[in-house]
Coordinates of N, CA and C in Angstrom, one line a residue:
L1 N -34.6 -38.2 17.7 CA -33.9 -38.6 16.5 C -34.5 -39.9 16.0
D2 N -34.4 -40.0 14.7 CA -34.9 -41.2 14.1 C -33.8 -42.2 14.1
V3 N -34.0 -43.4 14.8 CA -33.0 -44.4 14.9 C -32.6 -45.0 13.6
S4 N -33.5 -44.9 12.6 CA -33.2 -45.5 11.3 C -32.1 -44.7 10.5
N5 N -31.8 -43.5 10.9 CA -30.9 -42.7 10.2 C -29.4 -42.9 10.7
D6 N -29.2 -43.7 11.6 CA -27.9 -44.1 12.1 C -27.2 -42.9 12.7
H7 N -27.9 -42.0 13.3 CA -27.3 -40.8 14.0 C -26.7 -41.3 15.3
L8 N -27.3 -42.3 15.8 CA -26.9 -42.8 17.2 C -26.1 -44.0 17.0
V9 N -24.9 -44.1 17.7 CA -24.1 -45.3 17.7 C -24.0 -45.8 19.2
N10 N -24.6 -46.9 19.4 CA -24.7 -47.5 20.7 C -25.4 -46.5 21.7
G11 N -26.3 -45.8 21.2 CA -27.1 -44.8 22.0 C -26.4 -43.5 22.2
D12 N -25.2 -43.3 21.6 CA -24.5 -42.0 21.7 C -24.6 -41.2 20.4
L13 N -24.8 -39.9 20.5 CA -24.9 -39.0 19.4 C -23.5 -38.5 19.1
I14 N -23.0 -38.8 17.9 CA -21.6 -38.3 17.5 C -21.7 -37.1 16.6
I15 N -21.1 -36.0 17.0 CA -21.1 -34.8 16.2 C -19.6 -34.6 15.7
E16 N -19.4 -34.4 14.4 CA -18.1 -34.1 13.9 C -18.0 -32.6 13.6
V17 N -17.0 -31.9 14.1 CA -16.9 -30.4 13.9 C -15.5 -30.2 13.4
D18 N -15.3 -29.3 12.3 CA -14.0 -28.9 11.9 C -13.8 -27.5 12.4
I19 N -12.7 -27.3 13.1 CA -12.3 -26.0 13.6 C -11.1 -25.5 13.0
Q20 N -11.1 -24.3 12.6 CA -9.9 -23.6 12.0 C -9.4 -22.6 12.9
V21 N -8.2 -22.6 13.3 CA -7.6 -21.7 14.3 C -6.7 -20.7 13.4
M22 N -7.0 -19.4 13.6 CA -6.2 -18.4 12.9 C -5.3 -17.7 13.9
R23 N -4.0 -17.8 13.7 CA -3.1 -17.3 14.7 C -3.0 -15.8 14.6
D24 N -3.1 -15.2 13.4 CA -3.1 -13.8 13.3 C -4.5 -13.3 13.1
K25 N -4.7 -12.1 13.4 CA -6.1 -11.5 13.2 C -6.4 -11.4 11.7
P26 N -7.5 -11.9 11.3 CA -7.8 -11.9 9.9 C -8.0 -10.4 9.4
P27 N -7.6 -10.2 8.2 CA -7.7 -8.8 7.7 C -9.2 -8.4 7.6
S28 N -9.4 -7.2 8.1 CA -10.8 -6.6 8.0 C -10.8 -5.6 6.9
W29 N -11.9 -5.5 6.3 CA -12.1 -4.5 5.2 C -13.0 -3.4 5.8
T30 N -12.5 -2.2 5.6 CA -13.2 -1.0 6.0 C -13.4 -0.2 4.8
P31 N -14.7 0.2 4.5 CA -14.9 1.0 3.3 C -14.3 2.3 3.4
T32 N -13.8 2.9 2.3 CA -13.2 4.2 2.3 C -14.3 5.2 2.4
N33 N -14.1 6.2 3.3 CA -15.0 7.3 3.5 C -14.6 8.4 2.5
T34 N -15.4 8.6 1.5 CA -15.1 9.7 0.5 C -16.0 10.9 0.7
L35 N -16.8 11.0 1.8 CA -17.7 12.1 1.9 C -17.0 13.4 1.8
S36 N -15.9 13.6 2.6 CA -15.2 14.9 2.5 C -14.8 15.3 1.1
M37 N -14.2 14.3 0.5 CA -13.7 14.5 -0.9 C -14.8 14.8 -1.8
D38 N -15.9 14.1 -1.7 CA -17.1 14.4 -2.5 C -17.7 15.8 -2.3
M39 N -17.7 16.2 -1.0 CA -18.2 17.5 -0.7 C -17.3 18.6 -1.3
L40 N -16.0 18.4 -1.2 CA -15.1 19.4 -1.8 C -15.2 19.4 -3.3
K41 N -15.5 18.3 -4.0 CA -15.7 18.3 -5.4 C -16.9 19.1 -5.8
L42 N -18.0 18.9 -4.9 CA -19.2 19.7 -5.2 C -18.9 21.2 -5.1
L43 N -18.1 21.6 -4.1 CA -17.8 23.0 -3.9 C -16.9 23.5 -5.1
D44 N -15.9 22.7 -5.5 CA -15.1 23.1 -6.6 C -15.8 23.2 -7.9
A45 N -16.8 22.4 -8.1 CA -17.6 22.4 -9.3 C -18.7 23.4 -9.4
A46 N -19.0 24.0 -8.2 CA -20.1 25.0 -8.1 C -19.9 26.2 -9.0
D47 N -21.0 26.5 -9.7 CA -21.0 27.7 -10.6 C -22.3 28.3 -10.5
A48 N -22.5 29.4 -11.3 CA -23.8 30.1 -11.3 C -25.0 29.2 -11.6
D49 N -24.8 28.2 -12.4 CA -25.9 27.3 -12.7 C -26.2 26.2 -11.6
S50 N -25.2 25.8 -11.0 CA -25.4 24.6 -10.0 C -25.6 25.1 -8.6
A51 N -25.2 26.3 -8.2 CA -25.3 26.8 -6.9 C -26.4 27.7 -6.7
D52 N -26.9 27.9 -5.5 CA -28.1 28.8 -5.3 C -27.7 30.0 -4.5
I53 N -26.4 30.1 -4.1 CA -25.9 31.3 -3.3 C -24.6 31.7 -4.0
T54 N -24.5 33.0 -4.1 CA -23.3 33.6 -4.7 C -22.8 34.7 -3.7
F55 N -21.5 34.5 -3.3 CA -20.9 35.5 -2.4 C -20.0 36.4 -3.2
E56 N -20.0 37.7 -3.0 CA -19.2 38.7 -3.7 C -18.2 39.1 -2.6
I57 N -16.9 38.7 -2.8 CA -15.9 38.9 -1.7 C -14.9 40.0 -2.1
G58 N -14.7 40.9 -1.1 CA -13.8 42.0 -1.3 C -12.4 41.6 -0.9
D59 N -11.5 42.5 -0.6 CA -10.1 42.1 -0.4 C -9.7 42.1 1.0
G60 N -10.6 42.2 1.9 CA -10.3 42.1 3.4 C -10.1 43.4 4.1
D61 N -10.0 44.5 3.4 CA -9.8 45.8 4.0 C -11.1 46.7 3.9
G62 N -12.2 46.1 3.5 CA -13.4 46.9 3.4 C -13.6 47.4 2.0
T63 N -12.7 47.2 1.1 CA -12.9 47.6 -0.3 C -12.9 46.4 -1.2
K64 N -13.3 46.5 -2.4 CA -13.3 45.4 -3.3 C -12.0 45.2 -4.0
T65 N -11.7 43.9 -4.3 CA -10.4 43.5 -4.9 C -10.5 43.4 -6.4
R66 N -9.4 43.5 -7.0 CA -9.4 43.3 -8.5 C -9.2 41.8 -8.7
S67 N -9.9 41.2 -9.6 CA -9.7 39.8 -10.0 C -10.2 39.6 -11.4
R68 N -10.3 38.3 -11.8 CA -10.8 38.0 -13.1 C -12.2 38.4 -13.3
Q69 N -13.0 38.5 -12.2 CA -14.4 38.8 -12.3 C -14.6 40.4 -12.3
G70 N -13.6 41.1 -12.4 CA -13.7 42.6 -12.4 C -13.2 43.1 -11.1
D71 N -14.0 43.8 -10.3 CA -13.6 44.4 -9.1 C -14.0 43.6 -7.9
H72 N -14.3 42.3 -8.0 CA -14.7 41.5 -6.9 C -14.4 40.0 -7.3
Q73 N -14.5 39.1 -6.3 CA -14.3 37.7 -6.6 C -15.6 37.0 -6.2
L74 N -16.2 36.2 -7.0 CA -17.4 35.5 -6.7 C -17.1 34.1 -6.3
F75 N -17.9 33.6 -5.2 CA -17.8 32.3 -4.7 C -19.2 31.7 -4.7
Y76 N -19.4 30.5 -5.2 CA -20.7 29.9 -5.3 C -20.8 28.8 -4.3
A77 N -22.0 28.7 -3.7 CA -22.2 27.8 -2.6 C -23.7 27.3 -2.7
H78 N -24.0 26.3 -1.8 CA -25.3 25.7 -1.8 C -26.0 25.9 -0.4
K79 N -27.2 26.5 -0.5 CA -27.9 26.9 0.8 C -28.1 25.7 1.7
T80 N -28.5 24.6 1.2 CA -28.7 23.4 2.1 C -27.5 23.0 2.8
I81 N -26.3 23.1 2.2 CA -25.1 22.7 2.9 C -24.7 23.7 3.9
L82 N -24.9 25.0 3.5 CA -24.6 26.1 4.5 C -25.5 26.0 5.6
S83 N -26.8 25.7 5.4 CA -27.8 25.6 6.5 C -27.4 24.6 7.5
A84 N -26.8 23.4 7.0 CA -26.4 22.4 8.0 C -25.1 22.7 8.6
R85 N -24.1 23.3 7.9 CA -22.8 23.4 8.3 C -22.4 24.8 8.9
S86 N -23.1 25.8 8.4 CA -22.8 27.2 8.8 C -24.1 28.0 8.7
P87 N -24.9 27.9 9.7 CA -26.1 28.7 9.7 C -25.9 30.2 9.6
A88 N -24.8 30.7 10.1 CA -24.6 32.1 10.0 C -24.4 32.6 8.6
L89 N -23.7 31.8 7.8 CA -23.5 32.2 6.4 C -24.8 32.0 5.6
S90 N -25.5 30.9 6.0 CA -26.8 30.6 5.3 C -27.8 31.7 5.6
S91 N -27.8 32.2 6.8 CA -28.8 33.3 7.1 C -28.6 34.6 6.3
L92 N -27.4 34.8 5.9 CA -27.1 36.0 5.1 C -27.9 35.9 3.8
A93 N -28.1 34.8 3.3 CA -28.9 34.6 2.0 C -30.3 35.0 2.2
D94 N -30.9 34.9 3.4 CA -32.3 35.3 3.6 C -32.5 36.8 3.4
D95 N -31.5 37.6 3.5 CA -31.7 39.0 3.4 C -31.5 39.5 2.0
F96 N -31.2 38.6 1.0 CA -30.9 39.0 -0.4 C -31.9 38.3 -1.3
T97 N -32.3 39.0 -2.4 CA -33.2 38.4 -3.3 C -32.4 37.2 -4.0
S98 N -33.2 36.3 -4.5 CA -32.7 35.1 -5.1 C -31.8 35.4 -6.3
G99 N -30.6 34.9 -6.3 CA -29.7 35.1 -7.4 C -28.8 36.3 -7.2
A100 N -29.1 37.2 -6.3 CA -28.3 38.4 -6.1 C -27.1 38.1 -5.2
P101 N -25.9 38.5 -5.7 CA -24.7 38.2 -4.9 C -24.7 38.8 -3.5
I102 N -24.2 38.1 -2.5 CA -24.1 38.6 -1.1 C -22.8 39.2 -0.9
P103 N -22.7 40.5 -0.8 CA -21.4 41.2 -0.6 C -20.8 41.0 0.8
I104 N -19.6 40.6 0.8 CA -18.8 40.6 2.0 C -17.4 41.2 1.7
T105 N -17.2 42.5 2.2 CA -16.0 43.2 1.7 C -14.9 43.2 2.7
D106 N -15.1 42.7 3.9 CA -14.1 42.8 4.9 C -13.4 41.4 5.2
V107 N -13.4 40.5 4.2 CA -12.7 39.2 4.2 C -11.9 39.1 3.0
H108 N -10.7 38.6 3.1 CA -9.9 38.4 1.9 C -10.4 37.1 1.2
P109 N -10.4 37.1 -0.1 CA -10.9 36.0 -0.9 C -10.2 34.7 -0.5
D110 N -8.9 34.7 -0.3 CA -8.2 33.4 0.0 C -8.7 32.9 1.4
L111 N -9.0 33.8 2.3 CA -9.5 33.3 3.6 C -10.9 32.8 3.5
F112 N -11.7 33.4 2.6 CA -13.1 33.0 2.4 C -13.1 31.6 1.7
R113 N -12.2 31.4 0.8 CA -12.1 30.1 0.1 C -11.8 29.0 1.1
M114 N -10.8 29.3 2.1 CA -10.5 28.3 3.1 C -11.7 28.1 4.0
L115 N -12.4 29.1 4.3 CA -13.6 28.9 5.2 C -14.6 28.0 4.5
L116 N -14.9 28.2 3.2 CA -15.8 27.4 2.5 C -15.3 25.9 2.4
R117 N -14.0 25.7 2.2 CA -13.5 24.4 2.1 C -13.6 23.7 3.5
F118 N -13.5 24.4 4.6 CA -13.6 23.8 5.9 C -15.1 23.5 6.1
I119 N -16.0 24.4 5.7 CA -17.5 24.1 5.8 C -17.9 22.9 5.1
Y120 N -17.4 22.8 3.8 CA -17.8 21.7 3.0 C -17.2 20.3 3.3
G121 N -15.9 20.4 3.5 CA -15.1 19.1 3.7 C -14.3 19.0 4.9
G122 N -14.4 19.9 5.8 CA -13.6 19.8 7.1 C -12.1 20.0 6.8
E123 N -11.8 20.5 5.7 CA -10.4 20.7 5.3 C -9.8 21.9 6.1
V124 N -8.6 21.6 6.7 CA -7.9 22.7 7.5 C -6.6 22.9 6.7
P125 N -6.3 24.1 6.3 CA -5.1 24.4 5.6 C -3.8 24.2 6.4

C-alpha cells in the first residue's frame, strides 16, 4: 500500500463494509416456460401448406367417418416433430409418397387428435 494515500491509520488498514440483511427470502424470477403452448399452437395452425405429413383418419371401427372433409378427417403434422416425439408415427410417412395422406382407419378422430396434442405439447385430456 502506498502510505501517501492514507489507507493506513497508525499502521492499521481500515475497511468499511455495508451489509444489508434480508429477513425474508428475496423474490426470485423464473421465466415462464411456453414451449408446450407454442408447440400446441404449431399443431393447431398446421395445414396443408405448413405441414409435411397428412393423416387421413377413419372412425375407429375400420371404416371411414363422415366429416367436413367428406368421408374422412385430415390431420396435419410435422415430420421433424414426430421423428423426435413419436418415431412410430413418423416412420409411417416413410412408406407413403410425399404429400399423400397416410390412412389410419382403426382410430377415432377424437382419439387421434388427443394423441397428437400429447405428442406436441404433453397435453393429457
